[in-house]
Tab-separated table of C-alpha atoms in Angstrom:
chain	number	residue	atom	x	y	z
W	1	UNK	CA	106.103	192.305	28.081
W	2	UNK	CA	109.932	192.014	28.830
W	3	UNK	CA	112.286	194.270	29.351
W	4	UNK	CA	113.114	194.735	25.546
W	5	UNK	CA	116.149	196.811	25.564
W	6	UNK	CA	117.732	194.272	27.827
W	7	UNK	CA	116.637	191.491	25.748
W	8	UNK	CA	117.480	192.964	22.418
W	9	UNK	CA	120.520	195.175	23.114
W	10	UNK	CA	120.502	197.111	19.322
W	11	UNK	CA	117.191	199.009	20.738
W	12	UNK	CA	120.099	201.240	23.483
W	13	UNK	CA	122.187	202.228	20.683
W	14	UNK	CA	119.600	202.871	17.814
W	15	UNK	CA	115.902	203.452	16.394
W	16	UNK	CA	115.804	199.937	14.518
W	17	UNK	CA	113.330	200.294	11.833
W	18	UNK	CA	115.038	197.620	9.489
W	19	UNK	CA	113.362	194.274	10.947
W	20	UNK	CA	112.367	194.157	6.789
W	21	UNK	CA	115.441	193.302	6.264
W	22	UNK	CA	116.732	191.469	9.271
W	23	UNK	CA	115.204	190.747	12.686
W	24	UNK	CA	116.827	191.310	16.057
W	25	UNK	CA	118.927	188.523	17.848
W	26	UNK	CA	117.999	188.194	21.475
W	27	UNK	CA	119.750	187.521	24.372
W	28	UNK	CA	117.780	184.953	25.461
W	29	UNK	CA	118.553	183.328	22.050
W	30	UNK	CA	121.940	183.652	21.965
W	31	UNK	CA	122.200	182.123	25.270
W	32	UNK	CA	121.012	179.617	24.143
W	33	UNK	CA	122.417	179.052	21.094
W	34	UNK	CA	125.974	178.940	23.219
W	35	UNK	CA	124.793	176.012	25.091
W	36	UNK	CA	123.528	174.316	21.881
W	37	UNK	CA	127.011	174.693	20.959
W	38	UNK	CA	128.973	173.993	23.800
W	39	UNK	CA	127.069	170.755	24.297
W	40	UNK	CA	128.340	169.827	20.541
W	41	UNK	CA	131.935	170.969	21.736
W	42	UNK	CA	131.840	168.042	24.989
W	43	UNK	CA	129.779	165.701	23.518
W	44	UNK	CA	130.921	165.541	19.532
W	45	UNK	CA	128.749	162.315	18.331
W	46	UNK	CA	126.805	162.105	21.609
W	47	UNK	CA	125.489	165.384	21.084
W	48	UNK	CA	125.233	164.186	17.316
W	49	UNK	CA	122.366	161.215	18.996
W	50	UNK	CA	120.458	163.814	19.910
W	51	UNK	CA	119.577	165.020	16.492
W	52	UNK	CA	116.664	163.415	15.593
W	53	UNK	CA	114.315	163.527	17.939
W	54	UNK	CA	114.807	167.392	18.677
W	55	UNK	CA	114.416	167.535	14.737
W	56	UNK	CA	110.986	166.284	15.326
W	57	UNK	CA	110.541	168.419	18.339
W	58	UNK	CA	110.978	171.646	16.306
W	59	UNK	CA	108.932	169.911	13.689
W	60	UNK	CA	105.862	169.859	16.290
W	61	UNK	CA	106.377	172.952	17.398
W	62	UNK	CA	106.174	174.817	14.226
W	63	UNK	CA	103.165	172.755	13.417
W	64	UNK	CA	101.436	173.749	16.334
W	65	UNK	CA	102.353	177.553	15.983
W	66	UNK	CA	101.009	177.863	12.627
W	67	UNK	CA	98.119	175.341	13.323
W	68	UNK	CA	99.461	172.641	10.448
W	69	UNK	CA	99.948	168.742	10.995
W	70	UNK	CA	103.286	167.645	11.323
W	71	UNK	CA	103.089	166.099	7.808
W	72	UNK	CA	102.342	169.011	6.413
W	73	UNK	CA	105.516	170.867	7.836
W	74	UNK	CA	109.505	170.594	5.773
W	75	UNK	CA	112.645	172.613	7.594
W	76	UNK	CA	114.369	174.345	4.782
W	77	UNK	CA	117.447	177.051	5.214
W	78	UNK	CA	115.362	179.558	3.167
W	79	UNK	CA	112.688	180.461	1.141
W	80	UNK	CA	114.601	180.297	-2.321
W	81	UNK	CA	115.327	176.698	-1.497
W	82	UNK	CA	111.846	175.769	-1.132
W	83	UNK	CA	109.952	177.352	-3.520
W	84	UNK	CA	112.497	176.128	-6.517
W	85	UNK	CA	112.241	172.974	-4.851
W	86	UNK	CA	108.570	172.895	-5.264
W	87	UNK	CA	108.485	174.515	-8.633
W	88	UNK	CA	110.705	171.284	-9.800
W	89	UNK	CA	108.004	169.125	-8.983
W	90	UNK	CA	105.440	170.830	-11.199
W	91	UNK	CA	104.643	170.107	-14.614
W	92	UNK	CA	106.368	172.255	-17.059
W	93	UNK	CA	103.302	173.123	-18.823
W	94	UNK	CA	101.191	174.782	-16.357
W	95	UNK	CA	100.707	178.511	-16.305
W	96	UNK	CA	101.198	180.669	-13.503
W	97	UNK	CA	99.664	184.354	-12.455
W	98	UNK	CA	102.589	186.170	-10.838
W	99	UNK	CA	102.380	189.853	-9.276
W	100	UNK	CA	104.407	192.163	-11.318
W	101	UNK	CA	107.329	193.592	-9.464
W	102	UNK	CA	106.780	191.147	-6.858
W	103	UNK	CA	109.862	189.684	-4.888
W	104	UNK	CA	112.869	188.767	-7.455
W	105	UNK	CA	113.258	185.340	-5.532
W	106	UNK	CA	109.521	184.401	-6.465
W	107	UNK	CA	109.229	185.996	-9.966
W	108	UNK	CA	112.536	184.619	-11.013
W	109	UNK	CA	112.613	181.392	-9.788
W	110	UNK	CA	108.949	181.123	-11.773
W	111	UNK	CA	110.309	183.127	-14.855
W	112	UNK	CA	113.459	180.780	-15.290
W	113	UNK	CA	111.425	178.171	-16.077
W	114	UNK	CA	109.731	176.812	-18.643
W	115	UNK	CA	105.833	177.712	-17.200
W	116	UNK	CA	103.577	180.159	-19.183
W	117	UNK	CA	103.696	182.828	-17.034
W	118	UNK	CA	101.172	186.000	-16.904
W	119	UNK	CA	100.978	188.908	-14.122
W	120	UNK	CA	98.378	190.773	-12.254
W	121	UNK	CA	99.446	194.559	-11.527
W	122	UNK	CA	100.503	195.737	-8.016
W	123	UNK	CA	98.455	198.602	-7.074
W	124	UNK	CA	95.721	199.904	-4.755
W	125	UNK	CA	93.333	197.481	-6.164
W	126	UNK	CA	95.324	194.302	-5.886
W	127	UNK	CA	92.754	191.335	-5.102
W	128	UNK	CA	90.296	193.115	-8.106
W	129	UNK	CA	93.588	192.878	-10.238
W	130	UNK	CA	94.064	188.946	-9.586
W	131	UNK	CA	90.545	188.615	-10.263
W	132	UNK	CA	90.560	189.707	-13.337
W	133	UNK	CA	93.835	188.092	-14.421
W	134	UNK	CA	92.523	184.764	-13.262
W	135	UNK	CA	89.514	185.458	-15.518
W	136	UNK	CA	91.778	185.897	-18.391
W	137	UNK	CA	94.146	183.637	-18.167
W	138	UNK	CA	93.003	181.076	-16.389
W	139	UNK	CA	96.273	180.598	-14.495
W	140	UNK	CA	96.668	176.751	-12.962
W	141	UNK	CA	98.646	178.638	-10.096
W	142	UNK	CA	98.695	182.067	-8.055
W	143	UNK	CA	102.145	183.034	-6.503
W	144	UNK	CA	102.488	185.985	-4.581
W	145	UNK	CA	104.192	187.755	-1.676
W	146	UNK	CA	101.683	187.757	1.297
W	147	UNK	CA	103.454	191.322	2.432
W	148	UNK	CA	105.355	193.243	-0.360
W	149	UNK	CA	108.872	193.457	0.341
W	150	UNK	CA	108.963	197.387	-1.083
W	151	UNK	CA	105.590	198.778	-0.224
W	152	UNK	CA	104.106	196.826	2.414
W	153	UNK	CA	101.020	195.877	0.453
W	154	UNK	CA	99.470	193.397	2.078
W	155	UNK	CA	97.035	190.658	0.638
W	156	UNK	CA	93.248	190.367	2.135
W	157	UNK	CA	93.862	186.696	3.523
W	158	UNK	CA	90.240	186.619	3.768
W	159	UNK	CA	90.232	187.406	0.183
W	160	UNK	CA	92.228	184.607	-0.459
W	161	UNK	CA	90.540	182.148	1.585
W	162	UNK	CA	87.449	183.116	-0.681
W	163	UNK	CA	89.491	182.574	-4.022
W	164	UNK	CA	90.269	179.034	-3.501
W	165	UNK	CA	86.490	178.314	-2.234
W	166	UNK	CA	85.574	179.579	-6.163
W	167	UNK	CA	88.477	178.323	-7.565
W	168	UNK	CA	89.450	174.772	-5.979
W	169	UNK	CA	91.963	173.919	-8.611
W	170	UNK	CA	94.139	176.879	-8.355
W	171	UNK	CA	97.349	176.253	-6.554
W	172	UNK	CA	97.718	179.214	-4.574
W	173	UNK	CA	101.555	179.684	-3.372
W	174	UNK	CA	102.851	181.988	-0.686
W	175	UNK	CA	105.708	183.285	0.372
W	176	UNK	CA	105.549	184.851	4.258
W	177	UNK	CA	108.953	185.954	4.823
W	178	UNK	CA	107.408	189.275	5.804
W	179	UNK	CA	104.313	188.061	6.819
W	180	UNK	CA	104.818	185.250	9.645
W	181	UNK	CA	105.413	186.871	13.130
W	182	UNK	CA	103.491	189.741	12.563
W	183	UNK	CA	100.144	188.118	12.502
W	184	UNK	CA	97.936	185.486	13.753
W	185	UNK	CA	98.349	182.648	11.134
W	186	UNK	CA	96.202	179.298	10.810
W	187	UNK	CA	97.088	177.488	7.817
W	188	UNK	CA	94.739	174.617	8.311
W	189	UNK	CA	91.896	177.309	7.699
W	190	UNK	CA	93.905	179.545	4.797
W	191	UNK	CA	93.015	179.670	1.047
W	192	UNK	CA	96.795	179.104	0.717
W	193	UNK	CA	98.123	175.728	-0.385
W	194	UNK	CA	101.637	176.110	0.072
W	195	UNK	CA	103.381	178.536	2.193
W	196	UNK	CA	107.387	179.561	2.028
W	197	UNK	CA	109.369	181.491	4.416
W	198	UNK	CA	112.676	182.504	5.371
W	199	UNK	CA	112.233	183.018	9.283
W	200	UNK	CA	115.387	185.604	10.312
W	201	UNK	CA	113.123	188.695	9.769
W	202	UNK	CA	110.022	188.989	11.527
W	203	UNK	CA	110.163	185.373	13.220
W	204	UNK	CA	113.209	187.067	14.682
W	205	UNK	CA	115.364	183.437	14.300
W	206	UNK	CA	118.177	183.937	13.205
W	207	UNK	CA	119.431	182.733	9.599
W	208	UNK	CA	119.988	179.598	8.066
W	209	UNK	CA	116.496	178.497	8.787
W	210	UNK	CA	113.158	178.500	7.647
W	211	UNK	CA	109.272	176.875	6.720
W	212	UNK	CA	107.834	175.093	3.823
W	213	UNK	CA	104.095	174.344	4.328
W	214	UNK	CA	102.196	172.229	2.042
W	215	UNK	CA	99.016	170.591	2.593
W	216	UNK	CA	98.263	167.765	2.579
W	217	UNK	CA	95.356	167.890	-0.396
W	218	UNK	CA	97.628	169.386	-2.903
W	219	UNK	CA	100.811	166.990	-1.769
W	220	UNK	CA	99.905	164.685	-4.581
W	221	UNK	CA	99.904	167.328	-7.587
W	222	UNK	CA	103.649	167.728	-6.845
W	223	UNK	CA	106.578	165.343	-7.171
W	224	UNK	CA	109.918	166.836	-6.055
W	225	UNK	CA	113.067	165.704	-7.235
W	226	UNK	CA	114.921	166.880	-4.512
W	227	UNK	CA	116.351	163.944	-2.596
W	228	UNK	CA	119.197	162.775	0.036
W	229	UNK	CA	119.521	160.118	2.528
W	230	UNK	CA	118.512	162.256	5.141
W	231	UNK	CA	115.138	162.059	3.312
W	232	UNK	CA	114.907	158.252	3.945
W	233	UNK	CA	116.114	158.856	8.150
W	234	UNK	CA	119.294	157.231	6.389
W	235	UNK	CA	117.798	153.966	5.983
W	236	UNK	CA	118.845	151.928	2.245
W	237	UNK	CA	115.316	150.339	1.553
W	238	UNK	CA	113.228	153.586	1.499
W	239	UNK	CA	114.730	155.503	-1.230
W	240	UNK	CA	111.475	154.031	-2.723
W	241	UNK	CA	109.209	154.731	0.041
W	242	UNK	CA	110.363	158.851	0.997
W	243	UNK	CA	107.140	160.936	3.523
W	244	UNK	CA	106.871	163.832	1.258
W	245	UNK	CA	107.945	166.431	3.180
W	246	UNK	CA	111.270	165.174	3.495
W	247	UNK	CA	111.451	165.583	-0.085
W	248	UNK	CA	112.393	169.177	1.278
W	249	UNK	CA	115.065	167.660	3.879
W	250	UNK	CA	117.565	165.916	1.721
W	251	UNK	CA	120.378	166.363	3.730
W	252	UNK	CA	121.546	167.251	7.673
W	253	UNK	CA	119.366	169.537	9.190
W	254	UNK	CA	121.183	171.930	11.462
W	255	UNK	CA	119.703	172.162	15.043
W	256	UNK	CA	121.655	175.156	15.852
W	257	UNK	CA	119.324	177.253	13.323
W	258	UNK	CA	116.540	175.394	13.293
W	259	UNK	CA	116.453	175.064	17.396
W	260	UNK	CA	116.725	179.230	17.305
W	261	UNK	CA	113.445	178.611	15.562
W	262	UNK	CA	112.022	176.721	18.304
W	263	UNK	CA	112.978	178.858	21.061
W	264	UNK	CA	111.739	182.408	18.573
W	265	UNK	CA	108.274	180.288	18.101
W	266	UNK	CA	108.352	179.501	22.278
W	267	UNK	CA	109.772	183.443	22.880
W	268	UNK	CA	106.243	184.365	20.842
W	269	UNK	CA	104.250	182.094	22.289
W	270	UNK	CA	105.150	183.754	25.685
W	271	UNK	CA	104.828	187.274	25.257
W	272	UNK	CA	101.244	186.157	23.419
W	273	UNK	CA	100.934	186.471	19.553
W	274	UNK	CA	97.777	188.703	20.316
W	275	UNK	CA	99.820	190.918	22.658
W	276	UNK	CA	102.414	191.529	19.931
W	277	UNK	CA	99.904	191.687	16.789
W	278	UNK	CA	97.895	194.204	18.819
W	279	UNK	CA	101.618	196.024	19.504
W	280	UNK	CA	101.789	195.932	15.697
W	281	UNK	CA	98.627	197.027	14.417
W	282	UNK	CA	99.266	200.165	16.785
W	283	UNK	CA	102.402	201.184	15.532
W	284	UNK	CA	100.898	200.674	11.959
W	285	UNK	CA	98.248	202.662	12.306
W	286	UNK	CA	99.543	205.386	13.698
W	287	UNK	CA	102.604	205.343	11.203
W	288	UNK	CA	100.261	205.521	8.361
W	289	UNK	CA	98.760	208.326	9.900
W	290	UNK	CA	101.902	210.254	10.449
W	291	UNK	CA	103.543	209.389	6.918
W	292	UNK	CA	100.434	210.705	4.867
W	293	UNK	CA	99.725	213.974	7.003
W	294	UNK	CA	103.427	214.658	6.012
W	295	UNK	CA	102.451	213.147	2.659
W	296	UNK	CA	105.465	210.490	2.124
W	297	UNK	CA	103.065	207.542	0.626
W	298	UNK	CA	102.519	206.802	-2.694
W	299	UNK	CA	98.354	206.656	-3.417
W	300	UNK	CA	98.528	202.856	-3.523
W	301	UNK	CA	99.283	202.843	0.007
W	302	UNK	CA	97.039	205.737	1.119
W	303	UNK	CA	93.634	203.842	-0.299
W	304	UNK	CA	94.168	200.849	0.686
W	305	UNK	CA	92.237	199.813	3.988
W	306	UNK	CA	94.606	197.340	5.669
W	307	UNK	CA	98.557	197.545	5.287
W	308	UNK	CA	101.151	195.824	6.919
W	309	UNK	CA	103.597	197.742	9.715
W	310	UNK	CA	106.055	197.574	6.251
W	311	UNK	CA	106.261	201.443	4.396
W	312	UNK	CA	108.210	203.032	1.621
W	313	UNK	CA	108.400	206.529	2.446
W	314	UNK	CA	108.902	208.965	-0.099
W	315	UNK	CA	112.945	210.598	0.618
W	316	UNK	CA	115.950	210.709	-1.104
W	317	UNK	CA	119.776	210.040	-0.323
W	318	UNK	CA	119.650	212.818	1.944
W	319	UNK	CA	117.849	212.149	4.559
W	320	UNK	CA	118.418	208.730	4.426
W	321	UNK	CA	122.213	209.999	5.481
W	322	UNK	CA	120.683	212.235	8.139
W	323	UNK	CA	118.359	209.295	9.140
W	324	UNK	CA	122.142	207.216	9.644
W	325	UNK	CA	123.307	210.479	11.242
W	326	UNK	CA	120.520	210.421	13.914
W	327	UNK	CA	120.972	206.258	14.350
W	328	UNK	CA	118.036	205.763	12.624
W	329	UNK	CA	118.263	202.342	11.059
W	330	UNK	CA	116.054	201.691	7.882
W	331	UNK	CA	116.906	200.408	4.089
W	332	UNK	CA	116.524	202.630	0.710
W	333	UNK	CA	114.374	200.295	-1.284
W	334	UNK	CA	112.845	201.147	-4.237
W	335	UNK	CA	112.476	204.941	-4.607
W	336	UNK	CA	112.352	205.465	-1.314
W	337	UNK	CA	113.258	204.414	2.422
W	338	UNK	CA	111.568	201.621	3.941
W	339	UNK	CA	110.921	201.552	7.588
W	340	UNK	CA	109.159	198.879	9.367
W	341	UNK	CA	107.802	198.183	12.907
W	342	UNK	CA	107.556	194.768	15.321
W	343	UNK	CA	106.903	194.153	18.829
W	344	UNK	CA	110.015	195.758	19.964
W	345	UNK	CA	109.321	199.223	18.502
W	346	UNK	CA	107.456	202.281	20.050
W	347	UNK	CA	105.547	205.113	18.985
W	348	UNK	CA	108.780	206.765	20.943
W	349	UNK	CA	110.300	205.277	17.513
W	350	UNK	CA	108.014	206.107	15.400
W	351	UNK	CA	108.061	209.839	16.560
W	352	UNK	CA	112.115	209.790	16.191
W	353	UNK	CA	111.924	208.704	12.773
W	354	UNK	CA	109.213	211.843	12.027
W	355	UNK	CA	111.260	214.584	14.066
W	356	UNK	CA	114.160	214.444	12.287
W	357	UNK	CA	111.722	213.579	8.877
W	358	UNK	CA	109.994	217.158	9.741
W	359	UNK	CA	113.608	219.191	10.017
W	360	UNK	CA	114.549	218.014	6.686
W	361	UNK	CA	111.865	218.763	4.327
């Protein structure tokens, strides 16, 4: 693996725990990214000629990453966009099984609408909760964080591969913003039929860019109303005729943010997604041993059998201050501080975080 504190320079200055919130800018990115922008700067509209096919480039590549067809793949700035995009193109009357306490930017976007909305509770027995609530309700959709923002819960995928088998109809929608990067991901052979993401966390790309995967049996159930001549490749006669995706890609689409995707996807495709999952499960496991032999997780956490590299430990203002004080760098979500841990992280990390944890209780 490479040399990371050269690569991601916040790892010599501090114990980043915080990729929850944002991912680390690397060097090699950023180099990047100034030639991107210094060939703009000398070539202006020449530059500008370029556009289209690197558009398409980035379009293959993030097909290929997450095993999708290219017609199955929109470039959107963030996850918001896409998922009220999609939710315009639904019928009105449908009814929808959210999580409760899920992430605002799913639950409101649903909420603000006029769907008939019910929720499954968030707890230690989350996939027996949606089964039930799909029993009663008999949603016509299932939205839902794959990783919880606060917690770290994180959904069985096999578990939701099986749901669609038994329930073919149900639209199941979700949102990997703290999912994709941390694990291997084929969304050809998912239960998922749409999946959202903002990519600046664990995809480690920067901001302004991210994923909208739909495929391509459910494409038809949807009509968005979303639309710009950038959805027709700025040709006049086929406002009539739009691909689908594009319904996502009304306007320019900026190759600055969406080429840092590209080059995070080719940066994780040469360490080896199975070298930095295996980096991640690691860290997890161990960190969930730690955290409950110095009992700082809730018992939703501590039953469940699988969790993400995401946790809420129990703490208050105070040491989160002497967490600051010790360059520690984490969020207070929730009740609690949430830490997380990628690729670039250690159990040297990990035992920083506990040390000064253990001289403060």
């Amino acid at each position: 693996m490479m040399q990371l504190k050269d690569d991601f320079p916040v790892l010599s200055h501090f114990t980043y725990l915080n990729t929850a919130s944002c991912g680390l800018l690397s060097t090699s990115l950023l180099n990047w990214r100034r030639e991107h922008d210094k060939s703009l700067l000398g070539g202006g509209s020449l530059f500008r000629d370029l556009h289209k096919p690197h558009i398409e480039s980035i379009r293959a590549s993030v097909a290929n990453f997450f095993k999708a067809s290219n017609n199955e793949i929109g470039l959107i700035p963030n996850f918001s966009f896409g998922l009220n995009t999609l939710l315009d193109g639904l019928p009105s009357n449908m009814k929808v099984l959210l999580l409760k306490s899920d992430y605002p930017s799913i639950n409101w976007a649903v909420e603000n609408r006029n769907f008939e909305v019910c929720y499954a509770d968030l707890d230690e027995n989350l996939e027996e909760n949606i089964e039930v609530a799909l029993q009663k309700h008999k949603p016509d959709i299932l939205a839902l964080s794959l990783v919880q923002y606060i917690s770290g819960i994180k959904i069985d995928l096999t578990f939701v591969k099986r749901l669609k088998a038994y329930h073919p109809n149900l639209i199941i929608i979700g949102d990997g913003t703290q999912f994709l990067g941390t694990s291997l991901f084929d969304f050809s052979e998912s239960g998922l039929d749409v999946l959202i993401a903002s990519c600046y966390k664990w995809m480690l790309a920067g901001y302004g860019n991210g994923v909208v995967m739909i495929k391509e049996g459910i494409q038809k159930k949807i009509s968005p109303r979303v639309i710009g001549f950038n959805s027709s490749d700025a040709v006049y006669v086929k406002r009539d005729d739009i691909a689908f995706m594009r319904r996502f890609e009304p306007g320019h689409l900026d190759t600055l943010s969406f080429g840092s995707l590209e080059k995070s996807i080719d940066m994780l495709q040469k360490i080896g997604m199975n070298v930095i999952v295996n980096k991640i499960n690691l860290l997890a496991v161990e960190a969930k041993k730690q955290f409950e032999e110095l009992n700082l997780l809730n018992d939703a956490v501590k039953k469940r059998k699988e969790h993400s590299s995401i946790f809420n430990i129990t703490a208050d203002n105070g040491l989160f201050q002497k967490l600051k004080e010790n360059n520690i760098i984490c969020s207070q979500r929730g009740t609690g501080i949430r830490v997380g841990f990628h690729y670039y992280n250690s159990l040297e990390d990990l035992n920083a975080l506990t040390d000064v944890i253990k001289t403060n209780i």
